[in-house]
């Protein structure tokens, strides 16, 4: 199918899906066409830049084999969103942790087994949530179309739909991915960036996956939502870089606020101190809103997806070190300023970056398989 026909087909199908969701808590973003139309030219350019595998993906891949697949995913995500406050941040973390390691192949979903060194057990993935969400969505697809829709496509579609429900932009997603038969635990341990990384390491990690500074800064807008727990940033509060002092770049008001929420685990002589968790963490540490651990709500003022996040960085109020590091170089700081000033620009760039992320090193037939259970090789 030609590119022009493919894009026109996407536009035609999208018209059937433009009714704003009645279940969304942020209906101002909806699934409406206003946010979709400005993306069309950029979408065409993005399609032309895909790699040899991802160009085999296509829109409406399941049009004949499972014509209701995307509607089933969307309905399931909407239902889950009504009862689970962690749906969007959990699914965003999952797609990043999957696609960043050896591509979007659902390898992050595999449980430990003979021959499977599960990525779930790698230190950066110990706090991942949302596996049960994917299982629920996959089970509904299996009822309708057994053995047809890959777990990799489920994850990409569900993440996209959760972004919309959280107030973010809609973006087109091609399908046709296949699932990996192996996992990459060592790669996950070694290659997922840490929230304690300085900017040079962070940019190098994203550049190795083909993302430039602009795309990296836009992807970090995902930190607009969810809860980030103390263990991911408490070193900034008490013992930054082994100094036994707080991070000097942190806003003093934010420092005092976070210290009221997070106990000092760094100083053995400090009353009430606790042992620090020994873990290697990833930058996408925003996850569920469980009260099992203290933490900080990211979207604490109820602002639109992306807006408060970039304003907070301008004020020196980034919670993660990697967040605030986006202000450490002029190139990335300029994009922070641009997104803080123009939410439409951010939404456009975030959508394109998520499209690119969703197409990283995908498996397509005859490679890989279609798992019947996302946590096990078929």
CSV table of C-alpha atoms in Angstrom, one decimal:
chain,number,residue,atom,x,y,z
A,1,UNK,CA,0.0,0.0,0.0
A,2,UNK,CA,1.4,3.4,-0.9
A,3,UNK,CA,2.2,5.9,1.8
A,4,UNK,CA,-0.5,8.3,0.6
A,5,UNK,CA,-3.1,5.6,0.7
A,6,UNK,CA,-2.0,4.5,4.1
A,7,UNK,CA,-2.2,8.0,5.6
A,8,UNK,CA,-5.6,8.6,3.9
A,9,UNK,CA,-6.8,5.3,5.3
A,10,UNK,CA,-5.7,6.3,8.8
A,11,UNK,CA,-7.5,9.6,8.5
A,12,UNK,CA,-10.7,7.9,7.3
A,13,UNK,CA,-10.7,5.3,10.1
A,14,UNK,CA,-9.8,8.0,12.6
A,15,UNK,CA,-13.0,9.9,11.8
A,16,UNK,CA,-14.9,6.9,13.2
A,17,UNK,CA,-13.0,7.3,16.5
A,18,UNK,CA,-13.1,11.1,17.1
A,19,UNK,CA,-15.9,11.1,19.7
A,20,UNK,CA,-14.4,12.3,23.0
A,21,UNK,CA,-14.4,9.5,25.6
A,22,UNK,CA,-17.2,9.9,28.1
A,23,UNK,CA,-15.0,8.1,30.6
A,24,UNK,CA,-12.0,10.3,30.4
A,25,UNK,CA,-11.1,12.4,33.5
A,26,UNK,CA,-9.5,14.9,31.2
A,27,UNK,CA,-12.0,15.2,28.4
A,28,UNK,CA,-10.6,18.4,27.1
A,29,UNK,CA,-8.0,16.3,25.2
A,30,UNK,CA,-10.4,13.7,23.9
A,31,UNK,CA,-9.8,11.6,20.8
A,32,UNK,CA,-10.9,14.6,18.6
A,33,UNK,CA,-9.5,15.4,15.2
A,34,UNK,CA,-8.2,18.9,16.2
A,35,UNK,CA,-5.1,17.4,17.7
A,36,UNK,CA,-4.7,14.9,14.9
A,37,UNK,CA,-4.7,17.1,11.8
A,38,UNK,CA,-1.5,19.1,12.6
A,39,UNK,CA,0.4,15.8,12.8
A,40,UNK,CA,-0.3,14.6,9.3
A,41,UNK,CA,2.6,16.1,7.5
A,42,UNK,CA,5.0,15.2,10.3
A,43,UNK,CA,3.5,11.7,10.4
A,44,UNK,CA,4.4,11.3,6.7
A,45,UNK,CA,8.0,12.3,7.3
A,46,UNK,CA,8.2,10.0,10.3
A,47,UNK,CA,7.0,7.1,8.3
A,48,UNK,CA,9.7,7.7,5.7
A,49,UNK,CA,12.4,7.5,8.4
A,50,UNK,CA,11.5,4.1,9.8
A,51,UNK,CA,14.0,1.3,9.8
A,52,UNK,CA,13.9,-1.9,7.6
A,53,UNK,CA,11.8,-3.8,10.1
A,54,UNK,CA,9.3,-1.0,11.1
A,55,UNK,CA,8.5,-0.2,7.5
A,56,UNK,CA,6.8,-3.6,7.3
A,57,UNK,CA,4.3,-2.4,9.9
A,58,UNK,CA,1.2,-0.8,8.6
A,59,UNK,CA,-2.0,0.9,9.7
A,60,UNK,CA,-4.9,-1.4,10.4
A,61,UNK,CA,-2.7,-4.5,10.2
A,62,UNK,CA,-5.5,-6.5,11.9
A,63,UNK,CA,-8.3,-5.1,9.6
A,64,UNK,CA,-9.2,-8.5,8.3
A,65,UNK,CA,-7.8,-10.9,11.0
A,66,UNK,CA,-9.2,-9.0,14.0
A,67,UNK,CA,-11.1,-5.9,12.8
A,68,UNK,CA,-12.1,-4.8,16.3
A,69,UNK,CA,-8.7,-5.1,17.8
A,70,UNK,CA,-7.9,-1.5,18.4
A,71,UNK,CA,-11.4,-0.8,19.7
A,72,UNK,CA,-11.1,-3.6,22.2
A,73,UNK,CA,-7.8,-2.3,23.4
A,74,UNK,CA,-9.2,1.3,23.7
A,75,UNK,CA,-12.3,0.1,25.6
A,76,UNK,CA,-10.3,-2.0,28.0
A,77,UNK,CA,-7.9,0.9,28.8
A,78,UNK,CA,-10.9,3.2,29.3
A,79,UNK,CA,-12.5,0.7,31.7
A,80,UNK,CA,-9.3,0.2,33.6
A,81,UNK,CA,-8.6,4.0,33.8
A,82,UNK,CA,-11.9,4.4,35.7
A,83,UNK,CA,-10.8,2.2,38.6
A,84,UNK,CA,-7.0,2.5,38.5
A,85,UNK,CA,-5.2,5.8,38.9
A,86,UNK,CA,-1.9,4.3,37.8
A,87,UNK,CA,-2.9,3.1,34.3
A,88,UNK,CA,-1.3,5.8,32.2
A,89,UNK,CA,2.0,6.1,34.1
A,90,UNK,CA,2.3,2.4,34.4
A,91,UNK,CA,1.8,1.8,30.7
A,92,UNK,CA,4.1,4.6,29.7
A,93,UNK,CA,6.9,3.1,31.8
A,94,UNK,CA,6.3,-0.3,30.3
A,95,UNK,CA,6.5,0.8,26.8
A,96,UNK,CA,9.7,2.8,27.5
A,97,UNK,CA,11.3,-0.1,29.3
A,98,UNK,CA,10.3,-2.5,26.6
A,99,UNK,CA,11.3,-0.5,23.5
A,100,UNK,CA,14.5,1.0,24.9
A,101,UNK,CA,15.9,-2.5,25.4
A,102,UNK,CA,16.3,-4.4,22.1
A,103,UNK,CA,13.2,-2.8,20.6
A,104,UNK,CA,9.4,-3.0,21.0
A,105,UNK,CA,9.1,-6.8,21.2
A,106,UNK,CA,7.2,-7.3,24.5
A,107,UNK,CA,10.4,-8.9,26.0
A,108,UNK,CA,9.8,-6.9,29.2
A,109,UNK,CA,6.6,-8.9,29.8
A,110,UNK,CA,8.2,-12.3,30.0
A,111,UNK,CA,8.3,-14.1,33.4
A,112,UNK,CA,11.4,-16.1,34.5
A,113,UNK,CA,11.5,-19.6,32.9
A,114,UNK,CA,14.0,-22.1,31.5
A,115,UNK,CA,16.0,-20.1,29.0
A,116,UNK,CA,14.3,-16.8,30.0
A,117,UNK,CA,16.4,-14.5,32.1
A,118,UNK,CA,13.5,-12.2,32.8
A,119,UNK,CA,13.9,-8.4,32.4
A,120,UNK,CA,11.4,-8.0,35.2
A,121,UNK,CA,14.1,-9.1,37.7
A,122,UNK,CA,16.7,-6.6,36.5
A,123,UNK,CA,17.2,-3.8,39.1
A,124,UNK,CA,15.8,-0.9,36.9
A,125,UNK,CA,12.6,-2.9,36.3
A,126,UNK,CA,11.9,-4.0,39.9
A,127,UNK,CA,9.3,-1.2,40.3
A,128,UNK,CA,7.6,-1.7,37.0
A,129,UNK,CA,3.8,-1.9,37.2
A,130,UNK,CA,1.1,-2.7,34.7
A,131,UNK,CA,1.8,-6.3,33.8
A,132,UNK,CA,-1.7,-7.2,35.0
A,133,UNK,CA,-3.2,-4.4,32.9
A,134,UNK,CA,-1.7,-5.9,29.7
A,135,UNK,CA,-2.9,-9.4,30.7
A,136,UNK,CA,-6.5,-8.1,31.1
A,137,UNK,CA,-6.4,-6.4,27.7
A,138,UNK,CA,-4.8,-9.4,26.0
A,139,UNK,CA,-7.4,-11.8,27.5
A,140,UNK,CA,-10.2,-9.7,25.9
A,141,UNK,CA,-8.4,-9.9,22.5
A,142,UNK,CA,-8.0,-13.6,22.9
A,143,UNK,CA,-11.7,-14.0,23.4
A,144,UNK,CA,-12.4,-12.2,20.2
A,145,UNK,CA,-9.4,-13.3,18.0
A,146,UNK,CA,-7.4,-16.1,19.5
A,147,UNK,CA,-3.7,-16.1,18.7
A,148,UNK,CA,-3.9,-13.0,16.4
A,149,UNK,CA,-2.8,-9.8,18.1
A,150,UNK,CA,0.8,-9.7,19.5
A,151,UNK,CA,1.6,-8.6,23.0
A,152,UNK,CA,4.0,-6.0,21.5
A,153,UNK,CA,1.1,-4.4,19.7
A,154,UNK,CA,-1.1,-4.6,22.7
A,155,UNK,CA,1.5,-2.7,24.7
A,156,UNK,CA,2.0,0.0,22.1
A,157,UNK,CA,-1.7,0.6,21.5
A,158,UNK,CA,-2.6,0.5,25.2
A,159,UNK,CA,0.2,3.1,26.0
A,160,UNK,CA,-1.1,5.4,23.3
A,161,UNK,CA,-4.7,5.2,24.5
A,162,UNK,CA,-3.7,5.8,28.1
A,163,UNK,CA,-1.8,8.9,27.1
A,164,UNK,CA,-5.0,10.3,25.6
A,165,UNK,CA,-7.0,9.5,28.7
A,166,UNK,CA,-4.3,11.3,30.8
A,167,UNK,CA,-4.7,14.5,28.8
A,168,UNK,CA,-1.9,13.9,26.3
A,169,UNK,CA,-2.1,13.9,22.5
A,170,UNK,CA,-3.4,11.2,20.2
A,171,UNK,CA,-0.8,9.8,17.8
A,172,UNK,CA,-1.1,7.3,15.0
A,173,UNK,CA,0.2,3.8,15.7
A,174,UNK,CA,1.1,1.2,13.1
A,175,UNK,CA,0.7,-2.5,14.0
A,176,UNK,CA,2.1,-5.8,12.9
A,177,UNK,CA,4.8,-6.3,15.6
A,178,UNK,CA,5.7,-9.8,16.7
A,179,UNK,CA,6.8,-10.9,20.2
A,180,UNK,CA,10.3,-11.9,21.2
A,181,UNK,CA,11.0,-15.4,22.4
A,182,UNK,CA,13.8,-14.3,24.6
A,183,UNK,CA,14.4,-11.6,27.3
A,184,UNK,CA,17.4,-9.3,27.8
A,185,UNK,CA,17.9,-8.9,31.5
A,186,UNK,CA,21.6,-7.9,31.3
A,187,UNK,CA,20.9,-5.3,28.7
A,188,UNK,CA,18.1,-3.8,30.9
A,189,UNK,CA,20.5,-3.7,33.8
A,190,UNK,CA,23.3,-2.0,31.9
A,191,UNK,CA,21.5,0.1,29.3
A,192,UNK,CA,18.4,1.7,31.0
A,193,UNK,CA,19.4,5.2,32.1
A,194,UNK,CA,19.4,6.0,35.8
A,195,UNK,CA,17.5,8.9,37.4
A,196,UNK,CA,20.9,9.8,38.9
A,197,UNK,CA,22.6,10.2,35.5
A,198,UNK,CA,24.1,13.5,34.5
A,199,UNK,CA,23.0,15.0,31.2
A,200,UNK,CA,25.8,13.7,29.1
A,201,UNK,CA,25.1,10.1,30.0
A,202,UNK,CA,21.4,10.6,29.5
A,203,UNK,CA,21.7,12.2,26.1
A,204,UNK,CA,24.2,9.5,25.0
A,205,UNK,CA,21.7,6.7,26.0
A,206,UNK,CA,18.9,8.3,24.0
A,207,UNK,CA,21.2,9.1,21.1
A,208,UNK,CA,22.2,5.5,20.9
A,209,UNK,CA,18.5,4.8,20.1
A,210,UNK,CA,18.3,7.5,17.6
A,211,UNK,CA,16.8,10.3,19.7
A,212,UNK,CA,18.2,13.8,19.5
A,213,UNK,CA,18.0,16.5,22.2
A,214,UNK,CA,14.6,17.8,21.2
A,215,UNK,CA,13.0,14.3,21.1
A,216,UNK,CA,14.6,13.4,24.5
A,217,UNK,CA,13.3,16.5,26.2
A,218,UNK,CA,9.8,15.9,24.7
A,219,UNK,CA,9.7,12.3,25.9
A,220,UNK,CA,10.6,13.4,29.4
A,221,UNK,CA,7.2,15.2,29.4
A,222,UNK,CA,5.8,11.7,30.4
A,223,UNK,CA,6.9,12.6,33.9
A,224,UNK,CA,3.9,14.9,34.0
A,225,UNK,CA,1.8,12.1,35.6
A,226,UNK,CA,2.0,9.5,38.3
A,227,UNK,CA,3.7,9.3,41.7
A,228,UNK,CA,7.4,9.1,42.1
A,229,UNK,CA,8.6,7.4,45.3
A,230,UNK,CA,11.2,8.7,47.7
A,231,UNK,CA,13.9,6.1,46.9
A,232,UNK,CA,14.2,7.6,43.4
A,233,UNK,CA,15.3,11.0,44.6
A,234,UNK,CA,16.2,10.9,48.3
A,235,UNK,CA,19.9,11.1,47.5
A,236,UNK,CA,19.2,14.6,46.2
A,237,UNK,CA,17.8,15.6,49.6
A,238,UNK,CA,20.5,14.4,51.9
A,239,UNK,CA,23.6,13.0,50.1
A,240,UNK,CA,24.0,14.2,46.6
A,241,UNK,CA,26.9,12.6,44.8
A,242,UNK,CA,28.3,11.4,48.2
A,243,UNK,CA,28.6,15.0,49.5
A,244,UNK,CA,26.4,14.4,52.6
A,245,UNK,CA,24.6,17.6,51.4
A,246,UNK,CA,21.5,18.2,49.2
A,247,UNK,CA,21.7,18.8,45.5
A,248,UNK,CA,22.7,22.5,45.2
A,249,UNK,CA,20.6,22.8,42.0
A,250,UNK,CA,17.4,22.0,43.9
A,251,UNK,CA,14.9,24.8,44.7
A,252,UNK,CA,15.0,25.3,48.5
A,253,UNK,CA,11.2,25.3,48.8
A,254,UNK,CA,11.0,22.0,47.0
A,255,UNK,CA,13.8,20.6,49.1
A,256,UNK,CA,12.0,21.4,52.3
A,257,UNK,CA,8.7,20.0,51.0
A,258,UNK,CA,10.3,16.7,49.9
A,259,UNK,CA,12.2,16.3,53.1
A,260,UNK,CA,8.8,16.3,54.9
A,261,UNK,CA,7.7,13.4,52.8
A,262,UNK,CA,11.0,11.4,52.7
A,263,UNK,CA,13.1,10.3,55.7
A,264,UNK,CA,16.8,10.5,55.6
A,265,UNK,CA,18.3,7.1,54.8
A,266,UNK,CA,21.8,8.3,54.1
A,267,UNK,CA,23.2,9.4,57.4
A,268,UNK,CA,23.7,6.7,59.9
A,269,UNK,CA,24.0,9.3,62.6
A,270,UNK,CA,20.8,10.9,61.7
A,271,UNK,CA,17.8,10.1,64.0
A,272,UNK,CA,15.3,8.0,62.3
A,273,UNK,CA,17.5,7.2,59.4
A,274,UNK,CA,16.9,4.0,57.4
A,275,UNK,CA,19.1,1.9,55.2
A,276,UNK,CA,19.1,3.1,51.6
A,277,UNK,CA,17.7,0.7,49.0
A,278,UNK,CA,20.4,-0.8,46.9
A,279,UNK,CA,19.0,-0.6,43.4
A,280,UNK,CA,19.8,0.7,40.0
A,281,UNK,CA,16.9,2.8,38.7
A,282,UNK,CA,15.6,4.0,35.4
A,283,UNK,CA,14.6,7.6,34.5
A,284,UNK,CA,11.0,6.7,33.9
A,285,UNK,CA,10.3,6.1,37.6
A,286,UNK,CA,6.9,7.6,37.7
A,287,UNK,CA,4.4,4.8,38.4
A,288,UNK,CA,1.4,4.0,40.5
A,289,UNK,CA,-0.2,6.1,43.2
A,290,UNK,CA,0.0,3.4,45.8
A,291,UNK,CA,0.3,4.6,49.4
A,292,UNK,CA,2.6,1.7,50.2
A,293,UNK,CA,5.6,4.0,49.9
A,294,UNK,CA,5.9,7.8,50.5
A,295,UNK,CA,6.4,9.9,47.4
A,296,UNK,CA,5.5,13.0,45.4
A,297,UNK,CA,2.5,13.3,43.1
A,298,UNK,CA,3.8,14.7,39.8
A,299,UNK,CA,0.7,16.4,38.4
A,300,UNK,CA,0.0,18.0,41.8
A,301,UNK,CA,-1.8,21.1,40.5
A,302,UNK,CA,-4.0,19.3,38.0
A,303,UNK,CA,-2.4,21.1,35.0
A,304,UNK,CA,-2.5,19.8,31.5
A,305,UNK,CA,-0.2,17.0,30.4
A,306,UNK,CA,3.3,18.5,30.1
A,307,UNK,CA,2.6,22.0,31.2
A,308,UNK,CA,3.6,22.0,34.9
A,309,UNK,CA,6.5,19.6,34.3
A,310,UNK,CA,8.4,22.0,32.1
A,311,UNK,CA,7.5,25.1,34.2
A,312,UNK,CA,8.8,23.2,37.2
A,313,UNK,CA,12.2,22.7,35.5
A,314,UNK,CA,12.4,26.4,34.8
A,315,UNK,CA,11.9,27.0,38.5
A,316,UNK,CA,14.6,24.5,39.6
A,317,UNK,CA,11.8,22.2,40.9
A,318,UNK,CA,12.5,19.0,38.9
A,319,UNK,CA,12.1,16.1,41.3
A,320,UNK,CA,14.5,13.7,39.7
A,321,UNK,CA,18.1,14.6,39.1
A,322,UNK,CA,17.7,13.7,35.4
A,323,UNK,CA,14.6,15.9,35.1
A,324,UNK,CA,16.5,19.0,36.4
A,325,UNK,CA,19.5,18.0,34.3
A,326,UNK,CA,17.5,19.0,31.2
A,327,UNK,CA,18.3,22.6,32.2
A,328,UNK,CA,22.1,21.9,32.4
A,329,UNK,CA,22.9,22.6,28.8
A,330,UNK,CA,21.7,25.3,26.5
A,331,UNK,CA,20.3,23.0,23.8
A,332,UNK,CA,18.1,21.0,26.1
A,333,UNK,CA,17.2,24.0,28.2
A,334,UNK,CA,16.0,25.8,25.1
A,335,UNK,CA,13.5,23.0,24.4
A,336,UNK,CA,12.3,23.1,28.0
A,337,UNK,CA,11.6,26.8,27.6
A,338,UNK,CA,9.9,26.2,24.3
A,339,UNK,CA,7.6,23.5,25.7
A,340,UNK,CA,6.8,25.5,28.8
A,341,UNK,CA,5.8,28.4,26.5
A,342,UNK,CA,3.9,26.5,23.8
A,343,UNK,CA,1.9,23.4,24.9
A,344,UNK,CA,0.8,22.8,21.3
A,345,UNK,CA,4.5,22.4,20.3
A,346,UNK,CA,5.1,20.0,23.1
A,347,UNK,CA,2.0,17.9,22.2
A,348,UNK,CA,3.1,17.7,18.6
A,349,UNK,CA,6.7,16.8,19.4
A,350,UNK,CA,5.7,14.3,22.2
A,351,UNK,CA,3.4,12.5,19.7
A,352,UNK,CA,6.1,12.2,17.1
A,353,UNK,CA,8.7,11.0,19.7
A,354,UNK,CA,6.2,8.4,20.9
A,355,UNK,CA,5.6,7.2,17.4
A,356,UNK,CA,9.4,6.8,16.9
A,357,UNK,CA,9.8,5.0,20.3
A,358,UNK,CA,7.0,2.6,19.3
A,359,UNK,CA,8.8,1.6,16.1
A,360,UNK,CA,12.2,0.9,17.6
A,361,UNK,CA,13.8,-2.4,16.3
A,362,UNK,CA,10.4,-4.1,15.9
A,363,UNK,CA,10.1,-7.8,15.0
A,364,UNK,CA,7.9,-8.6,12.0
A,365,UNK,CA,6.9,-11.9,10.4
A,366,UNK,CA,8.5,-14.3,10.0
A,367,UNK,CA,10.6,-13.3,13.1
A,368,UNK,CA,9.2,-13.7,16.6
A,369,UNK,CA,5.8,-15.1,17.5
A,370,UNK,CA,2.3,-14.2,18.7
A,371,UNK,CA,2.2,-15.1,22.4
A,372,UNK,CA,-1.1,-16.4,23.7
A,373,UNK,CA,0.0,-15.4,27.2
A,374,UNK,CA,2.1,-12.2,27.3
A,375,UNK,CA,4.3,-13.5,30.2
A,376,UNK,CA,5.2,-16.8,28.5
A,377,UNK,CA,6.7,-17.9,25.3
A,378,UNK,CA,4.1,-19.6,23.1
